[in-house]
Coordinates of C-alpha atoms and ligand atoms in Angstrom, one line a residue:
X199 CA -47.5 114.1 -107.9
X200 CA -48.9 111.3 -109.9
X201 CA -51.6 112.2 -112.4
X202 CA -55.0 110.3 -112.2
X203 CA -54.4 108.9 -115.4
X204 CA -51.5 107.3 -114.3
X205 CA -52.9 106.2 -111.2
X206 CA -55.8 104.5 -113.1
X207 CA -53.4 102.8 -115.5
X208 CA -51.3 101.3 -112.3
X209 CA -54.6 100.2 -110.8
X210 CA -55.8 98.5 -114.0
X211 CA -52.3 97.0 -114.1
X212 CA -52.4 95.6 -110.5
X213 CA -55.9 93.9 -111.2
X214 CA -54.6 92.4 -114.4
X215 CA -51.8 90.9 -112.5
X216 CA -53.5 90.1 -109.3
X217 CA -57.4 89.6 -109.9
X218 CA -60.1 92.1 -109.4
X219 CA -59.1 93.2 -105.9
X220 CA -55.8 94.4 -107.4
X221 CA -53.9 93.1 -104.6
X222 CA -51.5 90.1 -104.1
X223 CA -53.3 86.9 -102.7
X224 CA -51.3 86.2 -99.3
X225 CA -51.3 83.1 -97.1
X226 CA -50.3 83.8 -93.7
X227 CA -49.1 80.5 -91.7
X228 CA -50.0 80.7 -88.1
X229 CA -52.4 82.7 -86.0
X230 CA -50.2 83.6 -83.1
X231 CA -49.1 87.1 -82.4
X232 CA -47.1 87.0 -85.5
X233 CA -49.9 86.3 -87.9
X234 CA -52.4 88.6 -86.1
X235 CA -49.7 91.5 -86.5
X236 CA -49.5 90.5 -90.4
X237 CA -53.4 90.3 -90.8
X238 CA -53.6 93.9 -89.1
X239 CA -51.0 95.5 -91.2
X240 CA -52.4 93.8 -94.4
X241 CA -56.0 95.1 -93.7
X242 CA -54.5 98.5 -92.8
X243 CA -52.9 98.5 -96.2
X244 CA -56.1 97.8 -97.9
X245 CA -55.2 94.2 -98.7
X246 CA -58.0 91.9 -97.7
X247 CA -57.1 89.1 -100.0
X248 CA -55.4 86.9 -97.4
X249 CA -56.0 83.8 -95.3
X250 CA -54.5 82.8 -92.2
X251 CA -54.0 79.1 -91.4
X252 CA -53.7 77.9 -88.1
X253 CA -53.0 74.3 -87.2
X254 CA -54.4 74.6 -83.5
X255 CA -58.2 74.7 -82.9
X256 CA -57.9 78.2 -81.5
X257 CA -55.7 81.3 -82.2
X258 CA -53.0 82.6 -80.0
X259 CA -50.0 80.4 -81.0
X260 CA -47.4 80.0 -78.2
X261 CA -50.1 81.5 -75.7
X262 CA -52.4 78.6 -76.8
X263 CA -49.9 76.1 -76.8
X264 CA -48.4 76.7 -73.5
X265 CA -51.2 76.3 -70.8
X266 CA -49.0 74.9 -67.9
X267 CA -49.6 76.2 -64.4
X268 CA -47.9 79.7 -63.5
X269 CA -47.4 80.3 -67.2
X270 CA -47.1 84.3 -67.8
X271 CA -45.1 86.7 -69.8
X272 CA -41.6 88.0 -68.9
X273 CA -41.8 91.2 -70.5
X274 CA -44.1 93.9 -69.0
X275 CA -47.6 93.7 -70.2
X276 CA -47.7 97.3 -71.5
X277 CA -44.5 96.5 -73.6
X278 CA -45.8 93.1 -74.7
X279 CA -48.8 94.6 -76.4
X280 CA -49.2 95.8 -80.0
X281 CA -48.7 99.3 -80.7
X282 CA -52.2 99.6 -82.1
X283 CA -53.8 98.2 -79.1
X284 CA -52.2 99.9 -76.2
X285 CA -55.7 100.4 -74.4
X286 CA -56.2 97.1 -72.5
X287 CA -57.0 96.5 -69.0
X288 CA -54.0 94.5 -67.9
X289 CA -54.4 93.1 -64.3
X290 CA -50.8 92.4 -63.7
X291 CA -47.5 93.9 -64.4
X292 CA -46.7 90.7 -66.5
X293 CA -49.7 89.0 -67.9
X294 CA -50.8 85.4 -67.3
X295 CA -51.5 83.2 -70.2
X296 CA -55.2 83.4 -69.9
X297 CA -55.2 87.0 -70.2
X298 CA -52.8 87.1 -72.8
X299 CA -55.1 85.0 -74.8
X300 CA -57.9 87.0 -74.3
X301 CA -56.0 90.0 -75.3
X302 CA -55.1 88.2 -78.8
X303 CA -58.8 87.2 -79.1
X304 CA -59.8 90.7 -78.6
X305 CA -57.5 92.1 -81.3
X306 CA -58.8 89.5 -83.9
X307 CA -62.4 90.8 -83.3
X308 CA -61.8 94.4 -83.2
X309 CA -59.5 94.3 -86.2
X310 CA -62.0 92.1 -88.1
X311 CA -59.7 89.1 -88.7
X312 CA -62.0 86.3 -87.5
X313 CA -63.2 86.0 -91.1
X314 CA -59.6 85.6 -92.5
X315 CA -58.6 82.7 -89.9
X316 CA -58.9 79.1 -91.0
X317 CA -58.4 77.1 -87.7
X318 CA -57.3 73.4 -87.5
X319 CA -55.3 73.5 -90.8
X320 CA -51.7 73.4 -91.1
X321 CA -49.6 74.6 -94.1
X322 CA -47.3 71.6 -94.7
X323 CA -45.5 72.8 -97.9
X324 CA -45.2 75.4 -100.3
X325 CA -43.6 75.2 -103.7
X326 CA -42.6 78.3 -106.1
X327 CA -43.7 78.3 -109.4
X328 CA -41.3 80.4 -111.5
X329 CA -43.5 80.4 -114.6
X330 CA -46.5 81.9 -113.0
X331 CA -44.8 83.8 -110.1
X332 CA -47.1 82.1 -107.3
X333 CA -46.8 79.6 -104.3
X334 CA -48.6 76.4 -104.5
X335 CA -49.4 75.8 -101.0
X336 CA -50.1 72.3 -99.7
X337 CA -52.5 71.9 -96.7
X338 CA -53.1 69.3 -93.9
X339 CA -56.7 68.5 -95.3
X340 CA -55.1 67.5 -98.4
X341 CA -56.1 70.5 -100.5
X342 CA -53.7 72.7 -102.4
X343 CA -54.1 76.6 -102.5
X344 CA -52.2 79.3 -104.5
X345 CA -50.9 82.6 -103.4
X346 CA -48.6 85.3 -104.7
X347 CA -47.0 85.9 -101.2
X348 CA -46.3 83.5 -98.5
X349 CA -45.6 84.7 -94.9
X350 CA -44.6 82.4 -92.3
X351 CA -45.6 83.3 -88.9
X352 CA -44.9 80.0 -87.2
X353 CA -42.7 81.3 -84.3
X354 CA -39.6 79.7 -83.2
X355 CA -40.4 77.8 -80.0
X356 CA -43.1 75.8 -81.6
X357 CA -41.4 72.2 -81.8
X358 CA -41.0 70.6 -78.6
X359 CA -37.6 68.9 -77.7
X360 CA -38.7 65.4 -76.6
X361 CA -35.7 63.5 -75.0
X362 CA -34.8 60.1 -76.3
X363 CA -33.8 58.4 -73.0
X364 CA -33.9 54.7 -72.7
X365 CA -37.0 53.6 -70.7
X366 CA -39.0 56.7 -71.5
X367 CA -41.8 54.8 -73.4
X368 CA -42.1 52.1 -70.6
X369 CA -42.9 54.8 -67.8
X370 CA -46.1 53.6 -66.1
X371 CA -47.5 57.0 -65.0
X372 CA -48.6 60.3 -67.0
X373 CA -45.8 61.8 -68.8
X374 CA -46.3 65.0 -70.9
X375 CA -44.4 67.9 -72.3
X376 CA -45.1 71.4 -70.7
X377 CA -46.2 72.4 -74.3
X378 CA -49.1 70.1 -73.9
X379 CA -49.7 70.3 -70.3
X380 CA -52.5 67.6 -69.1
X381 CA -54.8 69.2 -66.9
X382 CA -56.8 66.0 -66.2
X383 CA -54.3 64.8 -63.9
X384 CA -54.8 65.7 -60.2
X385 CA -51.3 66.0 -58.8
X386 CA -52.1 66.9 -55.2
X387 CA -51.2 63.2 -53.8
X388 CA -48.5 62.6 -56.5
X389 CA -44.7 62.4 -56.7
X390 CA -44.0 64.4 -59.5
X391 CA -40.6 64.7 -61.5
X392 CA -39.9 67.9 -63.6
X393 CA -37.0 67.7 -65.9
X394 CA -35.2 71.0 -66.7
X395 CA -34.9 74.4 -64.9
X396 CA -35.3 76.8 -67.7
X397 CA -38.0 79.7 -68.0
X398 CA -40.9 77.2 -68.5
X399 CA -39.9 74.9 -65.5
X400 CA -38.9 77.7 -62.9
X401 CA -42.6 78.9 -63.7
X402 CA -44.1 75.5 -63.1
X403 CA -42.2 74.5 -60.0
X404 CA -43.3 77.7 -58.1
X405 CA -46.8 77.1 -59.2
X406 CA -47.4 73.4 -58.3
X407 CA -44.9 73.0 -55.4
X408 CA -47.4 74.1 -52.6
X409 CA -50.1 71.8 -53.8
X410 CA -48.5 68.4 -54.5
X411 CA -47.0 65.9 -52.3
X412 CA -43.5 65.6 -53.6
X413 CA -41.5 67.3 -56.5
X414 CA -38.2 66.3 -57.8
X415 CA -36.7 69.1 -60.0
X416 CA -33.9 67.9 -62.2
X417 CA -31.2 70.4 -63.3
X418 CA -28.4 69.8 -65.7
X419 CA -27.0 73.4 -65.8
X420 CA -28.4 76.2 -63.8
X421 CA -29.7 79.4 -65.5
X422 CA -28.8 83.0 -64.3
X423 CA -32.1 84.3 -62.5
X424 CA -33.0 88.0 -62.8
X425 CA -35.6 88.7 -60.1
X426 CA -38.8 89.7 -62.2
X427 CA -40.8 91.9 -59.8
X428 CA -44.2 90.6 -61.3
X429 CA -47.3 91.6 -59.3
X430 CA -50.9 92.0 -59.6
X431 CA -51.9 95.7 -60.5
X432 CA -53.6 97.5 -57.4
X433 CA -56.8 99.4 -57.9
X434 CA -54.8 102.5 -58.0
X435 CA -52.5 101.1 -60.9
X436 CA -55.7 99.9 -62.7
X437 CA -57.3 103.4 -62.6
X438 CA -53.8 104.9 -63.8
X439 CA -53.3 102.8 -67.0
X440 CA -56.9 103.6 -67.9
X441 CA -55.3 106.9 -69.0
X442 CA -53.3 107.2 -72.1
X443 CA -50.5 109.1 -70.7
X444 CA -49.6 107.0 -67.9
X445 CA -49.8 103.7 -70.0
X446 CA -47.6 105.3 -72.7
X447 CA -45.1 106.4 -70.0
X448 CA -45.1 102.8 -68.7
X449 CA -44.5 101.4 -72.1
X450 CA -41.4 103.8 -72.7
X451 CA -40.0 103.0 -69.4
X452 CA -39.9 99.4 -70.1
X453 CA -38.8 100.0 -73.8
X454 CA -35.9 102.3 -72.7
X455 CA -34.7 99.9 -70.1
X456 CA -34.5 97.2 -72.9
X457 CA -32.9 99.6 -75.4
X458 CA -30.1 101.0 -72.6
X459 CA -29.2 97.2 -71.8
X460 CA -29.0 96.3 -75.5
X461 CA -27.0 99.5 -76.4
X462 CA -23.7 98.5 -78.2
X463 CA -24.6 94.7 -77.1
X464 CA -23.5 95.4 -73.5
X465 CA -26.0 93.2 -71.9
X466 CA -24.6 90.3 -73.8
X467 CA -21.0 91.0 -73.6
X468 CA -19.0 90.2 -70.1
X469 CA -16.7 93.0 -69.2
X470 CA -19.2 95.6 -69.5
X471 CA -20.8 97.6 -66.8
X472 CA -24.5 96.7 -67.7
X473 CA -23.4 93.0 -67.8
X474 CA -21.6 93.1 -64.7
X475 CA -24.5 95.1 -63.0
X476 CA -26.9 92.5 -63.9
X477 CA -24.7 89.6 -63.0
X478 CA -24.5 91.1 -59.6
X479 CA -28.1 91.6 -59.3
X480 CA -28.6 87.9 -60.1
X481 CA -25.9 86.9 -57.4
X482 CA -27.5 89.0 -54.9
X483 CA -30.9 87.7 -55.3
X484 CA -29.8 84.0 -55.2
X485 CA -27.5 84.8 -52.1
X486 CA -30.5 86.5 -50.2
X487 CA -33.0 83.9 -51.1
X488 CA -30.6 80.9 -50.5
X489 CA -28.6 82.3 -47.3
X490 CA -29.8 79.7 -45.0
X491 CA -29.2 76.9 -47.9
X492 CA -25.7 76.8 -49.0
X493 CA -26.2 73.3 -50.6
X494 CA -28.8 75.0 -52.8
X495 CA -27.1 78.1 -53.4
X496 CA -23.9 76.0 -54.6
X497 CA -26.3 74.0 -57.0
X498 CA -28.0 76.9 -58.6
X499 CA -24.9 79.0 -59.2
X500 CA -23.8 79.3 -62.8
X501 CA -20.2 78.6 -63.8
X502 CA -20.3 80.3 -67.1
X503 CA -20.5 84.1 -67.9
X504 CA -23.9 86.2 -67.7
X505 CA -26.3 85.7 -69.5
X506 CA -24.9 82.7 -71.4
X507 CA -28.3 81.2 -71.9
X508 CA -31.6 82.8 -72.1
X509 CA -31.8 84.7 -68.8
X510 CA -34.8 83.5 -66.6
X511 CA -36.9 86.1 -65.1
X512 CA -38.4 84.7 -62.1
X513 CA -39.0 86.0 -58.3
X514 CA -40.5 82.7 -56.6
X515 CA -38.4 79.8 -57.9
X516 CA -35.6 79.7 -55.4
X517 CA -38.2 80.0 -52.5
X518 CA -39.9 77.2 -53.9
X519 CA -36.7 74.8 -54.2
X520 CA -36.6 75.5 -50.2
X521 CA -39.9 73.9 -49.5
X522 CA -39.7 70.4 -47.5
X523 CA -41.7 68.7 -50.2
X524 CA -39.2 69.8 -53.1
X525 CA -36.0 68.2 -54.0
X526 CA -33.4 69.6 -56.4
X527 CA -31.4 66.9 -58.3
X528 CA -28.5 68.8 -59.8
X529 CA -27.9 66.3 -62.4
X530 CA -29.3 65.3 -66.1
X531 CA -31.6 62.8 -66.4
X532 CA -30.2 59.7 -68.2
X533 CA -32.9 57.2 -68.4
X534 CA -36.3 56.3 -66.9
X535 CA -37.5 53.1 -65.4
X536 CA -41.6 52.0 -65.4
X537 CA -41.6 53.9 -61.8
X538 CA -38.8 56.3 -61.5
X539 CA -36.2 58.6 -63.1
X540 CA -32.6 57.9 -63.2
X541 CA -29.9 60.4 -63.0
X542 CA -26.5 60.8 -64.4
X543 CA -25.0 59.3 -61.2
X544 CA -27.3 56.2 -61.6
X545 CA -29.5 57.2 -58.7
X546 CA -33.4 56.4 -59.1
X547 CA -35.9 58.4 -57.9
X548 CA -39.6 57.0 -57.8
X549 CA -42.2 59.3 -59.3
X550 CA -45.9 59.0 -60.3
X551 CA -45.9 61.7 -62.9
X552 CA -43.2 63.0 -65.2
X553 CA -43.3 66.6 -66.8
X554 CA -40.7 67.2 -69.6
X555 CA -39.8 70.7 -69.3
X556 CA -36.9 70.1 -71.8
X557 CA -37.7 73.0 -74.0
X558 CA -37.9 73.2 -77.8
X559 CA -35.8 73.0 -81.1
X560 CA -35.3 76.8 -81.8
X561 CA -32.6 76.3 -84.2
X562 CA -34.8 74.0 -86.4
X563 CA -36.5 76.7 -88.2
X564 CA -39.6 76.1 -90.1
X565 CA -39.4 72.6 -88.9
X566 CA -43.3 71.7 -89.8
X567 CA -43.2 73.8 -93.1
X568 CA -41.1 72.9 -96.2
X569 CA -40.7 75.8 -98.6
X570 CA -39.2 75.0 -102.2
X571 CA -37.7 78.1 -103.9
X572 CA -37.0 79.3 -107.6
X573 CA -34.2 76.6 -108.2
X574 CA -36.1 73.7 -106.8
X575 CA -34.2 73.5 -103.4
X576 CA -35.9 73.6 -100.3
X577 CA -35.1 76.2 -97.5
X578 CA -33.7 73.6 -95.3
X579 CA -31.5 72.1 -98.3
X580 CA -30.0 75.7 -98.9
X581 CA -29.6 76.3 -95.1
X582 CA -27.8 72.9 -94.4
X583 CA -28.4 73.1 -90.7
X584 CA -27.2 76.9 -90.3
X585 CA -30.7 78.9 -91.0
X586 CA -30.0 82.4 -92.2
X587 CA -32.0 85.3 -93.7
X588 CA -31.9 88.9 -94.3
X589 CA -33.1 90.6 -91.3
X590 CA -34.4 87.1 -90.3
X591 CA -36.9 87.4 -93.2
X592 CA -36.0 86.8 -96.7
X593 CA -33.7 84.5 -98.5
X594 CA -32.2 84.5 -102.1
X595 CA -34.0 82.2 -104.4
X596 CA -37.2 82.5 -102.4
X597 CA -39.4 85.3 -103.9
X598 CA -42.2 86.7 -102.2
X599 CA -41.5 84.8 -99.2
X600 CA -41.4 86.4 -95.8
X601 CA -40.6 84.9 -92.2
X602 CA -41.7 86.6 -89.1
X603 CA -39.5 85.9 -86.2
X604 CA -36.8 84.0 -88.7
X605 CA -33.3 83.4 -88.0
X606 CA -31.3 85.8 -85.7
X607 CA -34.2 88.0 -84.6
X608 CA -34.7 86.5 -81.1
X609 CA -34.0 88.5 -77.9
X610 CA -35.2 91.9 -78.7
X611 CA -38.6 93.3 -78.0
X612 CA -40.7 90.6 -79.7
X613 CA -44.0 92.4 -80.5
X614 CA -42.3 95.3 -82.1
X615 CA -40.3 92.7 -84.1
X616 CA -43.1 91.3 -85.2
X617 CA -44.8 94.5 -86.3
X618 CA -41.9 95.7 -88.2
X619 CA -41.5 92.5 -90.0
X620 CA -45.2 92.5 -91.0
X621 CA -44.9 96.0 -92.1
X622 CA -41.7 95.3 -94.3
X623 CA -43.7 92.4 -96.2
X624 CA -46.6 94.8 -96.6
X625 CA -44.4 97.5 -98.2
X626 CA -43.0 94.8 -100.4
X627 CA -46.6 93.9 -101.6
X628 CA -47.4 97.7 -102.1
X629 CA -44.4 97.9 -104.3
X630 CA -45.6 95.2 -106.2
X631 CA -49.1 96.7 -106.8
X632 CA -47.3 100.0 -107.5
X633 CA -44.6 98.9 -110.2
X634 CA -46.7 95.9 -111.4
X635 CA -44.3 93.5 -110.5
X636 CA -45.0 90.0 -109.5
X637 CA -41.9 88.8 -107.8
X638 CA -39.6 90.5 -105.3
X639 CA -36.5 88.8 -104.0
X640 CA -33.6 89.9 -101.7
X641 CA -30.4 90.5 -103.5
X642 CA -27.6 87.6 -102.6
X643 CA -25.1 90.3 -102.0
X644 CA -26.7 92.0 -99.5
X645 CA -28.0 88.8 -97.8
X646 CA -24.3 87.7 -97.6
X647 CA -23.1 90.9 -96.4
X648 CA -25.8 91.2 -93.7
X649 CA -25.2 87.5 -92.5
X650 CA -21.4 88.3 -92.3
X651 CA -22.2 91.4 -90.2
X652 CA -24.6 89.6 -87.8
X653 CA -22.2 86.9 -87.2
X654 CA -19.4 89.6 -86.6
X655 CA -21.6 91.1 -83.8
X656 CA -21.7 87.5 -81.9
X657 CA -18.0 88.0 -81.1
X658 CA -17.4 88.7 -77.5
X659 CA -21.1 87.6 -76.2
X660 CA -21.2 85.1 -73.4
X661 CA -23.3 83.2 -75.9
X662 CA -20.3 82.0 -77.7
X663 CA -18.8 80.3 -74.6
X664 CA -22.0 78.8 -73.0
X665 CA -24.3 76.1 -73.7
X666 CA -27.5 77.3 -75.0
X667 CA -30.1 76.8 -77.4
X668 CA -29.1 79.5 -79.7
X669 CA -26.4 77.5 -81.5
X670 CA -26.8 75.2 -84.6
X671 CA -25.2 71.8 -84.3
X672 CA -22.4 73.3 -86.1
X673 CA -21.9 76.0 -83.2
X674 CA -22.9 78.9 -85.1
X675 CA -25.4 81.2 -83.2
X676 CA -28.6 81.2 -85.5
X677 CA -31.1 82.7 -83.2
X678 CA -30.2 85.8 -81.6
X679 CA -30.3 89.5 -82.6
X680 CA -27.6 91.0 -80.6
X681 CA -28.9 94.6 -80.5
X682 CA -31.9 96.7 -79.6
X683 CA -35.2 97.1 -81.3
X684 CA -34.6 100.6 -82.4
X685 CA -31.8 99.5 -84.8
X686 CA -33.9 96.8 -86.2
X687 CA -36.6 99.1 -86.8
X688 CA -34.4 101.4 -88.7
X689 CA -32.9 98.7 -90.8
X690 CA -36.2 97.2 -91.7
X691 CA -37.6 100.5 -92.7
X692 CA -34.7 101.8 -94.8
X693 CA -33.6 98.4 -96.5
X694 CA -36.5 97.1 -98.2
X695 CA -36.2 98.6 -101.7
X696 CA -32.5 98.8 -101.7
X697 CA -31.8 95.3 -100.8
X698 CA -34.1 93.7 -103.2
X699 CA -34.8 93.1 -107.0
X700 CA -38.2 93.1 -108.7
X701 CA -39.4 91.1 -111.6
X702 CA -42.6 90.7 -113.6
X703 CA -44.0 87.3 -114.7
X704 CA -43.5 86.9 -118.4
X705 CA -46.7 86.1 -120.5
X706 CA -48.9 84.0 -118.0
X707 CA -51.4 85.9 -115.8
X708 CA -50.9 85.2 -112.2
X709 CA -54.5 86.3 -111.2
X710 CA -55.7 83.8 -108.7
X711 CA -59.3 82.7 -107.3
X712 CA -60.4 84.5 -104.1
X713 CA -59.1 83.8 -100.8
X714 CA -60.7 80.7 -98.8
X715 CA -63.6 80.9 -96.5
X716 CA -62.9 80.1 -92.8
X717 CA -64.0 76.4 -92.7
X718 CA -64.0 76.0 -88.8
X719 CA -65.6 78.4 -86.4
X720 CA -63.3 79.9 -84.0
X721 CA -63.7 79.4 -80.3
X722 CA -61.8 81.1 -77.4
X723 CA -59.9 78.7 -75.3
Ligands
LIG1954 P1 -35.3 75.7 -72.1 O1 -35.0 77.1 -71.8 O2 -34.7 75.1 -73.5 O3 -35.1 74.8 -71.0 C1 -35.0 73.4 -71.2 C2 -34.4 72.8 -69.9 O4 -34.3 71.3 -70.0 C3 -32.9 73.2 -69.6 O5 -32.8 73.4 -68.3 C4 -32.0 72.1 -70.0 O6 -31.0 71.9 -69.5 C5 -33.0 70.8 -69.7 N1 -32.7 69.6 -69.9 C6 -32.8 69.0 -71.2 N2 -32.3 67.9 -71.2 C7 -32.2 67.4 -69.9 C8 -31.7 66.3 -69.2 N3 -31.7 65.2 -69.9 N4 -31.8 66.3 -67.8 C9 -31.9 67.5 -67.4 N5 -32.2 68.9 -67.9 C10 -32.5 68.5 -68.9 O7 -37.0 75.6 -72.3 P2 -38.0 76.3 -71.7 O8 -37.9 76.3 -70.4 O9 -39.5 75.7 -72.1 O10 -37.9 77.8 -72.3 C11 -37.7 78.0 -73.6 C12 -37.9 79.3 -74.2 O11 -39.3 79.9 -74.1 C13 -37.2 80.4 -72.9 O12 -36.0 80.5 -73.1 C14 -38.2 81.7 -73.4 O13 -37.5 82.2 -74.3 C15 -39.5 81.2 -73.6 N6 -40.4 81.1 -72.5 C16 -40.9 82.3 -72.2 C17 -41.5 82.5 -71.0 C18 -42.0 84.0 -71.1 O14 -42.0 84.8 -71.5 N7 -42.8 83.9 -69.6 C19 -41.8 81.5 -70.2 C20 -41.4 80.3 -70.5 C21 -40.6 80.1 -71.8 P3 -29.7 72.8 -70.2 O15 -30.0 74.3 -69.8 O16 -28.5 72.0 -69.5 O17 -29.7 72.5 -71.5

């Protein structure tokens, strides 16, 4: 038991180091699900000295950015929710985008985060000051802030992949990426081309096909599609899930399914029972849906092992492809004319509107945020095209810097990962206060051993032999976590202190001015 005198001394030491509040000043980049999780964990730990900067005019992250028709989550709603906010009246098994955005807004208000969020301001770069143990953070409004701890919560599907097809700029009609859907265009009497058949496109195709004149769907390589089973909750379901026990049971059911599938990486490795079962489910689904259209069945059957790419969860895409007004073009797009799209065989399809469902740049981590570490090198210089981090969060040479959903953390149970990562960062801050240290950094030996282990775990997965967005240009898989959420939780809980070193700034005080007030009022989209 620590004596009162000792506690008082520690408190004095923390306020001497971090200012009157005695807590480190924190900047969080991004007010999506990650930034909000970080804010909640900080507040719960008594750290009020933080600001969340969000580049968009509204919080919500990916659920603000992606507002395309049919947009909804792939994970069951009662699992795709924070552990601290389970009580919510979800209207569907898999919530749609507007409902998810409302959920995030509600969390922000309930948890008192609104006053910590500055909207419409991006964090462009952060430079570590080794003499003072602080980051100098450059914002898009031209100002510079300082903080002791920097948390990146920018997500990893936040930089769209725009194609560089010849002629694209000369296309006469509306053209836009799914990340910025242009709702002002009335599509009902239009011929529309959608390029790509990933998770985003398959949702859009099913949503818009009934209401437009003609839809061309360009597919370079088909994905494995798992029937999603999404549905509106009945009145009975809604009443049931108002009660805590059925809600918790539903969450456990969804969580257990994912844990079992990920146990010993079974879902990702061809040759296992779990992998074979899921591939059979996909095959059975496509054969049943397309029994009367052997041409389509052949075109959408993948020729690489399950799952290879990120599996698609969708119930309605195959049915939409069979519509009279829909044509699947099973070829890549290679160029664009002012009035049409040209495929890899040189055939041109006349269209009025072009939708780019061409995905993102997931391996280009922190594309919009340049972080410079202790030795003057940026993260991107250190990574040299192969992003890596300890548990996806920390990198040697970058003290007090934490990434949420960083390298090799994709594929698990997203929200629980974001919460565990936030808690990990907060525990490091509590340590700073407790021990009177001003810099915490992962040990290089731990970082190297961990990344060797992660890469060994990629062996035998279908990812290695397939085309997907998980691989850096060098071929190394830099996005995926190959296990379940439980193992990740265990590692983040036990490894923080063991894996890092702590130092105290010599001489100079690191006390900083208070956190910035929000400049732009938040509005729900
Ligand atoms: P994506 O999975 O990367 O799909 C991009 C698509 O564009 C692919 O089909 C790709 O073909 C195709 N493509 C690229 N260039 C092409 C060309 N020249 N010609 C024809 N096709 C071309 O991107 P996304 O669909 O936006 O999904 C990204 C991720 O977002 C998903 O994997 C998922 O993690 C997440 N997401 C989640 C949800 C949800 O939770 N509900 C919904 C949507 C998205 P190749 O396959 O040949 O590369």
